[in-house]
Amino acid sequence: MPVRHWRRLLLWLVSTAAVIATVAVAAVLPTAQAAQPGSPLLAYLNRISGQYTLSGQHNREPNSDPTKYTRVAQQITGQTPGLWGGDFLFASADVNARQTMINEAINQWRSGSVVALTWHMCPPTVGRTCGWDEAGILGSLTDAQWSQLITNGSALNNAWKARLDEVVPFLQQLKNAGVEPLWRPIHEMNDGWSWWGGRPGANGSRRLYEITYDYLVNTKGLNNMVWVWNVKDVDMGSAGQYLPAANTFDVASLDVWVKMEPSASDYTTMLNLSGGKPISLAEVGRTPSPSILTSQPRWTWFMVWAEWLTDPAYNTNAGVQATYFHPRVLNRGEFSIGTPPTNPPTSNPPGGNLALNRPVYASSQENSTNTAARAVDGNTGTRWSSAYADQQWIYVDLGSNRSVTGVTLRWEAAYAAQYQIQTSTNNSTWTTVHSDYNGNGGTDTVNFTATTARYVKMYAPLRATQYGVSLWEFEVRGS
């Protein structure tokens, strides 16, 4: 739902037939997505964004033992990671064991873990297997070869599609089994360590990603995957030069290798580039610390890279445990795709915004971007917006009974003409503690006699505009 000034701007553009060309990140339409409409996994990531982070562990070589490092995480923490990572890989033994890896991916999904797939692929100038050397993964293409690679119908372009065909049967098995993998091709594309990376601009690395998307989804019909665009924490100021078309990715992800943890600037950059889509830490050496999880709450998952889990230069057992046991982190068994998490974070301290980053639910949402979680993320630049209808509501779960004394409603242009504030201790019996039948938008600061409540709801029987109702923030005060 566009805000009013955007509607005026769009009308002006149409009337003057203006043509605007821009490379700004804001030009990417945040509602465009790559996953099939209605994707349960993507909807879940949007729902937990700002509230929870899935723990994750990658399992690279050998593909004949695709839970090698997940078992290490279990030994350290007593928990199973919420995300299992696999890799199609490139060496002969691992390529020949891809079926074992795919079998485990199906098993992990059915056991309750999210599945994330990576592919360190050999260049299209060589055969289906290669080495970790300049003749393989670490090699490079000439500019002429690259130009041919991204030219439809050329020899190298056809060779690339044949390379993709090598994994199509495995991806089809996942689709047939109902698995929605997080699919991260052409990863770390802003770094030149691989043959596919380090080429900025429209005809660079991002173009190969777009070609890959088009072939797998539109030609091969693999519409069961959540597409993950990925960069590395190098030269983040130019990361936007690698951003592909908005309809070819669902998640914007960062690999953290230059630093031990993502910086505040890295976090802000990824939020800006994501266009409102979920963000994640697709590869890390060190598990994100509790302070990072708190100060950078929108990372929807992290995935520790294989043996780095036990590398003393990156991790200690105590540090890994602190991350896994953090109330924001969800391990296997603590969540189910399609339902709210079962271990909500600990309550916010007395005197603060009790609703901040708490589980929140709404009667509806306009799209996959303006979700209920956006109304409790502490960011007045993001919002929840409902369907275009009356009788809308949003409520927050404070985690336990609290003494609630008021709320602040920061309305977007689509405000409620009438609304009520309701409280409950059991999520079934509601008490109205405030009513406003002459709503005028803006910011409403509502105070009422202290009441014991775990759940606090804003119910809007009547909207004020042709749109639904929309809140930048829904804050709850109390102790």
Coordinates of C-alpha atoms in Angstrom, one line a residue, residues 141-299:
L141 CA 37.4 -16.5 -17.4
T142 CA 38.6 -14.0 -19.9
D143 CA 36.4 -11.0 -20.6
A144 CA 35.6 -12.5 -24.0
Q145 CA 34.6 -15.8 -22.3
W146 CA 32.4 -14.0 -19.8
S147 CA 30.7 -12.1 -22.6
Q148 CA 29.9 -15.4 -24.3
L149 CA 28.8 -17.0 -21.1
I150 CA 26.0 -14.5 -20.5
T151 CA 25.0 -14.4 -24.2
N152 CA 22.0 -16.7 -24.7
G153 CA 22.6 -19.5 -27.1
S154 CA 26.4 -19.2 -27.2
A155 CA 28.6 -22.3 -26.6
L156 CA 29.6 -21.2 -23.1
N157 CA 26.0 -20.2 -22.3
N158 CA 24.8 -23.7 -23.3
A159 CA 27.7 -25.2 -21.4
W160 CA 26.5 -23.4 -18.3
K161 CA 23.0 -24.6 -18.7
A162 CA 24.3 -28.1 -19.1
R163 CA 26.2 -27.6 -15.9
L164 CA 23.0 -26.6 -14.2
D165 CA 21.3 -29.7 -15.7
E166 CA 23.7 -31.8 -13.6
V167 CA 21.8 -30.9 -10.4
V168 CA 18.3 -30.5 -11.8
P169 CA 17.4 -34.1 -11.1
F170 CA 18.4 -33.7 -7.4
L171 CA 16.5 -30.4 -7.1
Q172 CA 13.5 -32.1 -8.7
Q173 CA 13.7 -34.8 -6.0
L174 CA 13.4 -32.1 -3.4
K175 CA 10.4 -30.6 -5.1
N176 CA 8.8 -34.0 -5.3
A177 CA 9.4 -34.5 -1.6
G178 CA 7.9 -31.1 -0.7
V179 CA 11.2 -29.6 0.4
E180 CA 11.6 -25.9 0.1
P181 CA 15.4 -25.4 0.1
L182 CA 17.2 -22.1 0.6
W183 CA 19.1 -22.0 -2.6
R184 CA 22.2 -19.8 -2.8
P185 CA 23.9 -20.0 -6.2
I186 CA 26.8 -17.7 -7.4
H187 CA 27.6 -16.9 -3.8
E188 CA 30.0 -14.2 -2.6
M189 CA 29.7 -12.7 -6.0
N190 CA 31.3 -9.4 -5.0
D191 CA 34.6 -11.1 -4.3
G192 CA 36.9 -12.3 -7.0
W193 CA 38.3 -15.4 -5.3
S194 CA 36.1 -17.6 -7.6
W195 CA 35.7 -17.8 -11.3
W196 CA 32.1 -16.5 -11.1
G197 CA 32.8 -13.5 -8.7
G198 CA 34.2 -10.0 -8.7
R199 CA 32.4 -8.7 -11.8
P200 CA 30.2 -5.7 -10.9
G201 CA 27.5 -4.2 -13.0
A202 CA 24.5 -5.4 -15.1
N203 CA 26.6 -7.8 -17.2
G204 CA 28.7 -9.1 -14.4
S205 CA 28.3 -11.7 -11.7
R206 CA 24.7 -10.7 -11.0
R207 CA 23.8 -11.4 -14.7
L208 CA 25.0 -15.0 -14.3
Y209 CA 22.8 -15.3 -11.2
E210 CA 19.8 -14.0 -13.2
I211 CA 20.4 -16.4 -16.0
T212 CA 20.6 -19.3 -13.5
Y213 CA 17.3 -18.2 -11.9
D214 CA 15.6 -18.0 -15.3
Y215 CA 16.8 -21.4 -16.4
L216 CA 16.0 -23.3 -13.3
V217 CA 12.6 -21.6 -12.6
N218 CA 11.2 -20.7 -16.0
T219 CA 12.7 -23.5 -18.1
K220 CA 13.0 -26.3 -15.6
G221 CA 10.0 -25.5 -13.5
L222 CA 11.8 -25.6 -10.1
N223 CA 9.5 -23.2 -8.3
N224 CA 9.9 -24.8 -4.9
M225 CA 13.1 -22.9 -3.9
V226 CA 13.7 -19.8 -1.8
W227 CA 16.4 -17.9 -3.6
V228 CA 19.2 -16.4 -1.6
W229 CA 21.3 -13.6 -3.0
N230 CA 24.7 -13.5 -1.4
V231 CA 27.7 -11.2 -0.9
K232 CA 30.8 -11.2 1.3
D233 CA 31.9 -8.6 3.8
V234 CA 34.4 -6.9 1.5
D235 CA 34.0 -3.5 -0.1
M236 CA 30.4 -3.3 1.1
G237 CA 30.0 0.2 -0.4
S238 CA 29.9 -1.4 -3.9
A239 CA 27.7 -4.4 -3.0
G240 CA 24.7 -2.7 -4.7
Q241 CA 26.5 -3.1 -8.0
Y242 CA 25.9 -6.9 -7.6
L243 CA 22.2 -6.7 -6.7
P244 CA 20.1 -8.7 -9.2
A245 CA 16.6 -8.1 -10.3
A246 CA 14.2 -8.0 -7.4
N247 CA 12.1 -10.8 -8.7
T248 CA 15.0 -13.2 -8.7
F249 CA 15.8 -13.3 -5.0
D250 CA 13.8 -13.7 -1.7
V251 CA 16.6 -13.2 0.9
A252 CA 19.6 -10.9 0.9
S253 CA 22.5 -12.6 2.7
L254 CA 26.0 -11.8 3.9
D255 CA 29.0 -14.1 4.4
V256 CA 31.3 -12.8 7.2
W257 CA 34.9 -13.8 6.8
V258 CA 36.9 -10.6 6.8
K259 CA 35.5 -9.7 10.2
M260 CA 34.7 -12.0 13.1
E261 CA 31.1 -10.6 13.3
P262 CA 29.0 -8.3 11.0
S263 CA 29.6 -4.7 11.7
A264 CA 26.7 -2.2 12.3
S265 CA 27.5 -0.8 8.8
D266 CA 27.3 -4.3 7.3
Y267 CA 23.9 -4.8 8.9
T268 CA 22.6 -1.4 7.7
T269 CA 23.9 -2.1 4.2
M270 CA 22.1 -5.4 3.9
L271 CA 18.9 -4.0 5.2
N272 CA 19.1 -1.2 2.6
L273 CA 19.9 -3.6 -0.2
S274 CA 17.2 -6.1 0.8
G275 CA 14.4 -3.8 -0.1
G276 CA 12.4 -5.0 2.9
K277 CA 13.1 -8.7 2.3
P278 CA 14.6 -11.0 5.0
I279 CA 18.3 -10.9 5.6
S280 CA 20.6 -13.6 6.8
L281 CA 24.2 -14.6 7.7
A282 CA 24.6 -17.3 5.1
E283 CA 28.2 -18.2 6.2
V284 CA 30.0 -17.2 9.3
G285 CA 33.2 -18.5 11.0
R286 CA 32.1 -17.4 14.5
T287 CA 28.6 -17.9 15.8
P288 CA 27.0 -14.4 16.3
S289 CA 27.3 -13.3 19.9
P290 CA 24.3 -12.5 22.1
S291 CA 25.1 -8.8 21.7
I292 CA 25.0 -9.1 17.9
L293 CA 21.7 -11.0 18.0
T294 CA 20.3 -8.2 20.2
S295 CA 21.7 -5.2 18.3
Q296 CA 21.1 -6.7 14.8
P297 CA 17.8 -8.5 15.3
R298 CA 16.8 -8.9 11.6
W299 CA 19.3 -11.7 10.7

